[in-house]
XYZ file of C-alpha atoms in Angstrom:
594
model
C 14.694 61.841 -44.571
C 14.285 59.628 -41.562
C 10.796 58.992 -40.191
C 12.031 57.944 -36.804
C 11.699 61.494 -35.605
C 9.565 64.462 -36.353
C 5.964 64.756 -37.556
C 6.118 61.791 -39.873
C 7.142 59.503 -37.007
C 4.162 60.657 -35.012
C 1.825 60.050 -37.955
C 3.207 56.534 -38.532
C 2.682 55.682 -34.891
C -0.906 56.885 -34.977
C -1.619 54.938 -38.149
C -0.149 51.747 -36.715
C -2.281 52.109 -33.556
C -5.430 52.630 -35.606
C -4.756 49.558 -37.701
C -4.119 47.488 -34.583
C -7.455 48.548 -33.090
C -9.309 47.849 -36.322
C -7.909 44.338 -36.632
C -8.733 43.715 -32.985
C -12.403 44.697 -33.579
C -12.576 42.418 -36.610
C -11.455 39.486 -34.506
C -14.167 40.195 -31.913
C -16.881 40.478 -34.551
C -15.874 37.152 -36.012
C -16.701 35.261 -32.778
C -20.113 33.484 -33.209
C -20.918 33.323 -29.513
C -20.784 37.078 -29.242
C -23.078 37.494 -32.234
C -25.512 34.934 -30.767
C -25.481 36.637 -27.398
C -26.270 40.000 -28.954
C -29.033 38.427 -31.067
C -30.632 36.703 -28.083
C -30.521 39.885 -26.102
C -32.255 41.734 -28.912
C -34.908 39.036 -29.149
C -35.519 39.105 -25.409
C -35.940 42.857 -25.462
C -38.355 42.577 -28.401
C -40.412 39.797 -26.784
C -40.598 41.706 -23.530
C -41.809 44.778 -25.370
C -44.231 42.786 -27.531
C -45.743 41.159 -24.431
C -45.670 44.195 -22.179
C -48.688 44.973 -20.051
C -49.863 48.206 -18.476
C -48.870 48.774 -14.864
C -51.032 47.052 -12.295
C -52.079 50.425 -10.914
C -53.263 51.699 -14.301
C -55.079 48.436 -15.098
C -56.893 48.433 -11.743
C -57.882 52.081 -12.146
C -59.324 51.362 -15.596
C -61.213 48.305 -14.312
C -62.609 50.277 -11.371
C -63.784 53.093 -13.626
C -65.404 50.561 -15.961
C -67.452 48.733 -13.302
C -68.522 52.092 -11.908
C -70.045 52.862 -15.300
C -67.702 55.663 -16.315
C -66.811 56.370 -19.927
C -63.285 55.234 -20.810
C -60.841 56.873 -23.165
C -58.547 54.981 -25.546
C -55.703 54.707 -23.034
C -58.041 53.288 -20.389
C -59.456 50.729 -22.827
C -55.893 49.611 -23.580
C -55.269 49.151 -19.855
C -58.626 47.413 -19.294
C -57.990 44.733 -21.934
C -55.719 42.668 -19.679
C -57.702 43.348 -16.492
C -61.159 41.969 -17.327
C -60.906 39.336 -14.565
C -59.653 41.758 -11.913
C -61.777 41.654 -8.755
C -62.603 45.165 -7.598
C -62.553 45.490 -3.809
C -64.616 48.678 -3.865
C -67.389 46.746 -5.673
C -67.408 43.632 -3.435
C -65.232 41.595 -5.743
C -67.107 42.423 -8.951
C -65.026 42.023 -12.102
C -65.381 43.771 -15.489
C -65.976 40.434 -17.260
C -69.206 40.008 -15.261
C -70.354 43.588 -15.844
C -73.488 44.418 -17.784
C -71.366 46.896 -19.747
C -68.978 44.208 -21.016
C -70.659 44.018 -24.423
C -70.097 47.741 -24.823
C -66.343 47.302 -24.245
C -66.111 44.269 -26.531
C -67.887 46.253 -29.242
C -65.272 49.035 -28.915
C -62.417 46.545 -29.297
C -64.066 44.961 -32.333
C -64.599 48.296 -34.049
C -60.979 49.312 -33.429
C -59.707 45.995 -34.804
C -61.924 46.234 -37.883
C -60.639 49.738 -38.567
C -57.033 48.580 -38.139
C -56.491 50.837 -35.125
C -56.366 48.205 -32.366
C -52.901 48.040 -30.873
C -51.360 44.572 -30.995
C -50.528 44.768 -27.295
C -54.145 45.596 -26.518
C -55.285 42.463 -28.323
C -52.681 40.494 -26.359
C -54.209 41.955 -23.196
C -57.582 40.536 -24.215
C -55.895 37.170 -24.815
C -54.387 37.186 -21.320
C -57.812 38.007 -19.836
C -59.213 35.042 -21.754
C -56.611 32.667 -20.323
C -56.665 34.087 -16.798
C -60.350 33.271 -16.337
C -60.701 30.960 -13.307
C -63.928 28.890 -13.372
C -63.680 27.760 -9.733
C -65.244 30.811 -8.137
C -67.138 32.829 -10.709
C -70.723 33.804 -11.317
C -72.887 32.779 -14.285
C -72.474 36.349 -15.557
C -68.695 35.937 -15.564
C -69.013 32.642 -17.458
C -71.177 34.359 -20.071
C -68.733 37.246 -20.290
C -65.819 34.866 -20.761
C -67.657 33.104 -23.598
C -68.360 36.499 -25.210
C -64.671 37.399 -24.928
C -63.743 34.179 -26.692
C -66.164 35.101 -29.464
C -64.476 38.498 -29.847
C -61.024 36.892 -30.085
C -62.266 34.518 -32.783
C -63.691 37.409 -34.807
C -60.676 39.676 -34.528
C -57.833 37.159 -34.717
C -57.776 37.076 -38.572
C -57.446 40.871 -38.564
C -54.545 40.843 -36.108
C -52.869 37.971 -37.953
C -53.194 39.723 -41.326
C -51.872 43.019 -39.973
C -48.646 41.315 -38.824
C -47.747 39.292 -41.894
C -44.571 41.159 -42.981
C -43.116 42.154 -39.625
C -41.293 40.412 -36.806
C -43.877 38.925 -34.461
C -43.803 37.957 -30.761
C -43.849 34.349 -29.577
C -47.466 34.497 -28.445
C -48.611 35.483 -31.950
C -46.472 32.799 -33.585
C -47.859 30.188 -31.145
C -51.418 31.242 -31.879
C -50.755 30.829 -35.594
C -49.575 27.292 -34.906
C -52.484 26.474 -32.570
C -55.472 28.607 -33.648
C -57.844 26.252 -31.779
C -56.646 27.856 -28.526
C -59.394 30.453 -28.889
C -62.154 27.919 -29.673
C -64.296 25.662 -27.499
C -61.944 22.778 -28.288
C -58.901 24.704 -27.090
C -57.394 21.836 -25.096
C -58.222 18.843 -27.276
C -54.975 18.685 -29.254
C -52.893 18.741 -26.061
C -54.754 15.934 -24.304
C -52.290 13.186 -25.206
C -49.288 15.220 -24.022
C -51.138 15.824 -20.769
C -51.941 12.134 -20.337
C -48.352 11.182 -21.050
C -47.044 13.699 -18.528
C -45.260 15.793 -21.153
C -45.151 18.837 -18.908
C -42.254 20.543 -20.728
C -44.211 21.062 -23.952
C -47.262 22.335 -22.084
C -45.221 24.640 -19.867
C -43.553 26.150 -22.936
C -46.954 26.706 -24.523
C -48.311 28.286 -21.362
C -45.354 30.627 -21.128
C -45.690 31.742 -24.734
C -49.359 32.715 -24.585
C -49.559 33.627 -20.903
C -51.611 30.812 -19.322
C -51.486 31.096 -15.490
C -51.737 28.134 -13.113
C -55.315 28.966 -12.111
C -56.576 29.170 -15.692
C -59.613 27.327 -16.981
C -57.227 25.827 -19.545
C -55.772 23.293 -17.107
C -59.207 22.280 -15.853
C -60.550 21.810 -19.388
C -57.448 19.825 -20.257
C -58.604 17.102 -17.854
C -61.927 16.837 -19.667
C -60.131 16.622 -23.015
C -57.920 13.853 -21.645
C -61.015 11.938 -20.578
C -62.603 12.353 -24.009
C -59.421 11.159 -25.679
C -59.342 8.033 -23.522
C -62.992 7.206 -24.147
C -62.200 6.965 -27.858
C -59.538 4.313 -27.237
C -59.961 0.548 -27.345
C -61.423 -1.203 -24.313
C -58.052 -2.271 -22.964
C -56.422 1.119 -23.533
C -59.322 2.940 -21.889
C -59.286 0.576 -18.910
C -55.552 1.187 -18.465
C -56.107 4.986 -18.504
C -58.607 5.075 -15.629
C -56.093 5.424 -12.747
C -54.394 8.323 -14.533
C -57.732 9.988 -15.266
C -58.820 9.750 -11.630
C -55.498 11.277 -10.601
C -56.038 14.197 -12.984
C -59.618 14.736 -11.812
C -58.481 14.851 -8.190
C -55.881 17.484 -8.981
C -58.175 19.654 -11.121
C -61.812 18.935 -10.186
C -63.763 21.791 -11.828
C -65.194 19.566 -14.582
C -65.243 16.456 -12.386
C -68.918 15.624 -12.909
C -68.737 15.885 -16.692
C -65.589 13.748 -16.671
C -67.229 11.077 -14.516
C -70.235 10.973 -16.815
C -67.949 10.221 -19.762
C -65.893 7.635 -17.864
C -68.897 5.737 -16.493
C -70.678 5.753 -19.849
C -67.574 4.385 -21.571
C -67.081 1.775 -18.861
C -70.664 0.621 -19.326
C -69.865 -0.026 -23.009
C -66.963 -2.336 -22.152
C -67.356 -5.967 -23.086
C -66.346 -6.839 -19.510
C -67.905 -4.598 -16.825
C -66.553 -6.216 -13.688
C -66.033 -4.069 -10.608
C -63.398 -1.378 -10.951
C -62.601 -0.746 -7.304
C -60.671 2.503 -7.781
C -63.423 4.028 -9.938
C -66.128 2.788 -7.551
C -64.392 4.153 -4.460
C -63.777 7.512 -6.128
C -67.300 8.085 -7.399
C -69.129 6.890 -4.237
C -66.994 9.038 -1.945
C -69.132 11.289 0.247
C -67.426 14.345 -1.288
C -68.036 13.223 -4.881
C -71.305 11.540 -5.993
C -71.929 9.579 -2.787
C -73.434 6.136 -2.429
C -75.797 5.290 -5.330
C -78.221 3.743 -2.810
C -79.064 7.305 -1.727
C -80.227 8.533 -5.131
C -83.959 8.221 -4.635
C -83.715 9.844 -1.219
C -82.590 13.045 -2.885
C -79.250 12.877 -1.053
C -77.064 11.692 -3.936
C -78.639 13.678 -6.780
C -75.507 13.540 -8.953
C -76.573 10.027 -9.990
C -79.371 11.624 -11.984
C -76.677 12.747 -14.434
C -76.320 9.229 -15.843
C -78.884 6.769 -17.276
C -80.448 4.264 -14.924
C -78.496 1.334 -16.341
C -75.198 3.023 -15.442
C -76.477 3.816 -11.944
C -77.454 0.158 -11.558
C -73.997 -0.938 -12.671
C -72.327 1.075 -9.909
C -75.020 0.076 -7.416
C -74.157 -3.554 -8.105
C -70.480 -2.710 -7.603
C -71.341 -1.272 -4.194
C -73.479 -4.266 -3.252
C -70.802 -6.688 -4.341
C -68.146 -4.694 -2.521
C -70.214 -4.719 0.667
C -70.707 -8.469 0.447
C -67.038 -9.171 -0.145
C -65.813 -6.712 2.453
C -68.216 -8.033 5.054
C -66.863 -11.566 4.771
C -63.284 -10.713 3.769
C -62.755 -8.021 6.391
C -65.353 -8.313 9.150
C -66.248 -12.004 9.288
C -62.660 -13.040 8.525
C -61.562 -11.152 11.632
C -63.362 -13.823 13.636
C -62.570 -16.690 11.225
C -66.285 -16.876 10.522
C -66.558 -16.904 6.736
C -67.663 -20.561 6.698
C -67.870 -20.440 2.893
C -70.557 -17.755 2.983
C -68.793 -15.379 0.609
C -68.543 -18.049 -2.082
C -72.162 -19.067 -1.504
C -73.755 -15.623 -1.691
C -71.495 -14.634 -4.598
C -73.531 -17.145 -6.595
C -76.545 -14.828 -6.177
C -74.624 -11.586 -6.714
C -76.467 -10.276 -9.780
C -79.802 -10.570 -7.950
C -78.796 -8.548 -4.894
C -80.600 -5.224 -5.300
C -79.897 -3.610 -1.934
C -77.396 -4.021 0.901
C -76.749 -2.510 4.301
C -73.865 -2.870 6.730
C -74.328 -2.745 10.498
C -71.165 -2.143 12.502
C -70.449 -3.008 16.103
C -68.771 -0.552 18.468
C -65.552 -2.604 18.278
C -65.490 -2.323 14.497
C -66.051 1.427 14.606
C -63.170 1.723 17.060
C -60.960 -0.547 14.961
C -61.429 1.746 11.966
C -58.905 4.106 13.544
C -56.081 1.647 12.935
C -57.383 -0.672 10.197
C -57.335 1.026 6.786
C -59.573 -1.624 5.148
C -62.328 -1.111 7.714
C -61.846 2.643 7.553
C -62.302 2.579 3.758
C -65.388 0.380 4.087
C -67.012 2.718 6.595
C -66.128 5.722 4.449
C -67.934 4.226 1.450
C -71.013 3.563 3.583
C -70.816 6.776 5.587
C -74.345 7.853 4.677
C -76.108 4.517 5.014
C -74.561 2.201 7.609
C -76.112 1.494 11.020
C -74.669 0.592 14.424
C -75.293 -2.533 16.512
C -75.612 -2.115 20.286
C -76.421 -5.589 21.612
C -72.940 -7.078 21.107
C -69.670 -5.151 20.955
C -68.052 -7.641 18.578
C -70.965 -8.538 16.296
C -71.477 -7.001 12.852
C -74.414 -7.693 10.551
C -75.051 -7.596 6.836
C -78.498 -7.120 5.272
C -79.228 -7.749 1.618
C -82.319 -7.958 -0.520
C -82.909 -10.560 -3.207
C -86.272 -10.289 -4.921
C -88.978 -9.985 -2.261
C -86.797 -11.215 0.579
C -84.526 -9.591 3.148
C -81.596 -11.728 4.291
C -79.596 -11.043 7.464
C -76.122 -12.483 8.008
C -73.813 -12.035 11.034
C -70.049 -11.817 11.346
C -69.299 -14.368 14.079
C -69.517 -18.153 14.300
C -72.685 -19.650 15.758
C -75.108 -17.129 14.245
C -77.627 -18.353 11.698
C -78.749 -16.312 8.704
C -82.411 -15.322 8.480
C -84.575 -14.870 5.383
C -87.612 -12.628 5.859
C -90.455 -11.417 3.654
C -89.632 -7.798 2.829
C -93.302 -6.853 2.851
C -93.924 -8.088 6.400
C -90.550 -7.290 7.958
C -90.905 -6.666 11.698
C -87.956 -4.310 12.058
C -87.208 -1.075 10.224
C -84.470 -1.929 7.770
C -83.534 1.755 7.561
C -83.058 2.264 11.293
C -79.801 3.899 12.356
C -79.183 1.332 15.117
C -80.180 -2.219 16.107
C -79.888 -4.410 19.147
C -79.011 -7.433 17.008
C -81.014 -9.951 19.040
C -84.486 -11.484 18.817
C -86.055 -8.035 19.336
C -85.112 -7.073 15.773
C -82.593 -8.724 13.437
C -83.033 -12.241 14.864
C -86.735 -12.272 15.595
C -86.921 -15.202 13.171
C -85.270 -17.383 15.812
C -88.717 -17.611 17.433
C -91.022 -17.225 14.434
C -91.573 -15.132 11.361
C -88.607 -16.183 9.205
C -89.282 -17.804 5.862
C -85.977 -19.625 6.138
C -83.258 -20.040 8.778
C -79.792 -21.002 7.525
C -77.538 -22.711 10.062
C -73.899 -22.797 8.968
C -73.003 -26.373 9.880
C -70.775 -28.585 7.745
C -72.319 -28.902 4.273
C -74.871 -26.178 5.012
C -74.680 -24.840 1.431
C -76.757 -27.697 -0.040
C -79.604 -27.244 2.411
C -79.516 -23.467 2.050
C -79.656 -23.725 -1.734
C -82.676 -26.022 -1.511
C -84.476 -23.759 0.998
C -83.877 -20.696 -1.156
C -85.053 -22.532 -4.273
C -88.359 -23.286 -2.564
C -88.750 -19.523 -2.132
C -88.009 -18.967 -5.813
C -84.447 -17.715 -5.228
C -82.172 -19.487 -7.693
C -78.436 -19.047 -8.255
C -77.409 -16.568 -10.954
C -76.380 -19.275 -13.416
C -79.770 -20.981 -13.092
C -81.557 -17.658 -13.614
C -79.498 -17.014 -16.753
C -80.416 -20.418 -18.146
C -84.080 -19.827 -17.355
C -84.051 -16.493 -19.182
C -82.689 -18.177 -22.280
C -85.559 -20.668 -22.324
C -88.935 -19.912 -24.005
C -91.445 -18.405 -21.584
C -94.152 -20.862 -20.554
C -97.801 -19.906 -21.065
C -99.191 -18.201 -18.001
C -101.756 -20.978 -17.501
C -99.003 -23.512 -16.753
C -96.939 -21.419 -14.381
C -96.344 -22.938 -11.004
C -97.862 -21.181 -7.985
C -94.413 -19.983 -6.982
C -93.718 -18.547 -10.448
C -97.086 -16.853 -10.473
C -96.325 -15.181 -7.157
C -92.928 -13.953 -8.322
C -94.289 -12.640 -11.615
C -97.096 -10.758 -9.848
C -95.885 -9.657 -6.375
C -98.608 -9.652 -3.724
C -99.755 -6.549 -1.868
C -99.898 -7.046 1.878
C -102.839 -5.087 3.253
C -103.833 -4.921 6.894
C -107.294 -3.960 5.706
C -107.685 -7.438 4.214
C -106.138 -9.367 7.089
C -108.224 -7.598 9.743
C -111.661 -7.653 8.153
C -113.117 -9.231 11.294
C -111.839 -6.279 13.340
C -112.901 -3.110 11.520
C -111.169 -0.010 12.889
C -113.245 2.316 14.989
C -114.339 5.530 13.294
C -112.607 4.818 9.962
C -111.312 7.878 8.164
C -112.201 8.447 4.505
C -109.213 7.309 2.465
C -108.964 7.642 -1.318
C -106.646 4.631 -1.604
C -107.926 2.385 1.196
C -110.696 0.719 -0.809
C -110.190 -1.081 -4.083
C -113.417 0.569 -5.313
C -112.497 4.165 -4.461
C -110.476 6.437 -6.735
C -107.238 8.092 -5.707
C -107.918 11.811 -5.501
C -104.676 12.676 -7.303
C -105.551 10.531 -10.295
C -108.057 8.015 -11.658
C -106.522 5.070 -9.779
C -108.272 2.483 -7.707
C -106.336 0.547 -5.099
C -106.133 -2.438 -7.472
C -104.827 -0.172 -10.245
C -102.168 1.178 -7.905
C -101.072 -2.404 -7.194
C -100.805 -3.203 -10.880
C -98.894 0.010 -11.678
C -96.338 -0.592 -8.932
C -95.968 -4.287 -9.830
C -94.796 -3.268 -13.310
C -91.499 -2.210 -11.730
C -89.256 -5.088 -10.758
C -88.948 -5.567 -6.986
C -91.455 -2.820 -6.049
C -94.538 -3.579 -3.956
C -97.238 -1.916 -1.838
C -97.625 -2.222 1.935
C -100.842 -0.961 3.489
C -100.216 -0.358 7.189
C -103.108 2.004 7.764
C -105.370 1.195 10.644
C -106.931 2.924 13.604
C -103.454 3.711 14.996
C -102.674 5.993 12.054
C -100.400 3.795 9.932
C -99.613 4.665 6.330
C -99.762 3.287 2.834
C -96.223 2.568 1.668
C -94.549 1.705 -1.627
C -91.221 -0.079 -1.247
C -88.857 0.124 -4.217
C -85.434 -1.411 -3.450
C -84.246 -0.620 -6.992
C -85.147 3.070 -6.585
C -86.514 3.333 -10.115
C -86.621 6.955 -11.254
C -89.691 6.475 -13.443
C -91.684 4.923 -10.614
C -90.582 7.747 -8.325
C -91.916 10.356 -10.743
C -95.231 8.511 -11.037
C -95.608 8.213 -7.275
C -94.892 11.908 -6.825
C -97.564 12.758 -9.388
C -100.039 10.609 -7.422
C -99.351 12.411 -4.159
C -96.763 10.098 -2.608
C -93.834 11.479 -0.633
C -90.351 10.192 0.058
C -89.383 9.161 3.612
C -85.652 9.419 4.242
C -86.002 7.448 7.457
C -86.828 4.220 5.609
C -86.009 5.093 1.995
C -89.540 4.347 0.818
C -92.590 6.188 -0.527
C -95.720 6.895 1.543
C -99.052 8.331 0.549
C -99.242 11.956 1.679
C -102.457 12.192 3.648
């Protein structure tokens, strides 16, 4: 019987079609790319589900109810977990993480986790709240709440990890298993090197896995970890890292002050501590720590974060920078260096204080000259202006007990004055620049006048030596020699070892002031009312601090008793405050508060 017709033919055709379809499906299933595509799709769906968050509306409603003090149910607690940093408009920006009820919520989450009832997605919500904390604009209460949240994550993480041992887990959980330090205080330490090396891909992948947003504390703390990592390197490696560290601090400045403390302390430990211009310019910027000369005035208080020896290191950088910039930038503009930079560089380590005085031309030139603009920016809080000559700048420095004034143009001598009897206010905001103030020594009153003629350096060195001012190399050699007995010190050495106190009361004994006022410090025999100090004892106490001295300008015209301290020693400042002295910003000196 033929099968070409009839029912059997129809059955054969159907069977052949079914076989053809079956073989076709087998060929499709055997293609790896299709299997991989299906697998990836399944993984993506799983990861999306495993990292799902409640709707923004539900999370906000739960956060609002929480800060209003309402009792939450289980569903609301699940929604609240990822919204702890949400700012509630109805409560003036208050967030749940800063709420006094936060501990109550954290206790609920801990109990649920301990009992094995805490949903994995709820714990992930807490993790996202932990990473979304932004330290740039939060209250102390929010900082405390964030630390408490970290403590909860540390306690409950082993429970969550153990509950997911034999099941497929999301990427965030797998990443946390690999980097458990992410929920500790040292969360960023192991990523510091990648950050320094600019390995953004690895960090971006990490951030995506565990949900770290751009504004997270994580990126700010990463800068501090990078700084710590560099401070543990060798001297040369650390020195090479500084530009990169400053770049990172500029971009993420939340922990800037802590980072600068670490950098400056490490720099101080270098075998070679020469000026680092980039570090100096960054730290003395008016928007960072400001000029170290302003510390004692209470203007640049950030310098109190570091020990005095580190402050002095940067202060010397500033002084040296001022000296070099004055002659390299200002005097060089008029071809007026005359070898002065090289000469005064020989006394660099003894310069304890500097001040720049700019002419109107220089201030105008700053608009187009970047070097002058940078110089003025560094001295923005302490420079003065000169009105007597549009093209004349001046530079004041202190070495020991002497104030030295240099000028920027040819034909101007330098003047050396006694700091204790200076006839102009060295802290004035403006000067004429002539014999009425900076050059009064042209007539009389200067201890030394340096004229910059050919070969002037030899005469200047001799004149300064007679005042006890020796070049740095000579001072270093003297310090290495045994100290002579006090009985054989020269008169000059005796004066420098025990600075004199200049008192108008002593110099005007033949002209006693009319109707003298009782003064607890005026007489050497009277006691200071704020402590058991006579005037002589005050002299001795102040003289213990290098460069500090007393000036008694009290008389019938109402002058004051001053203590000048060019080095701005913190310990002396505290003592003077305890004795009733006050700080005068106008002249950066201490006066007795009568």
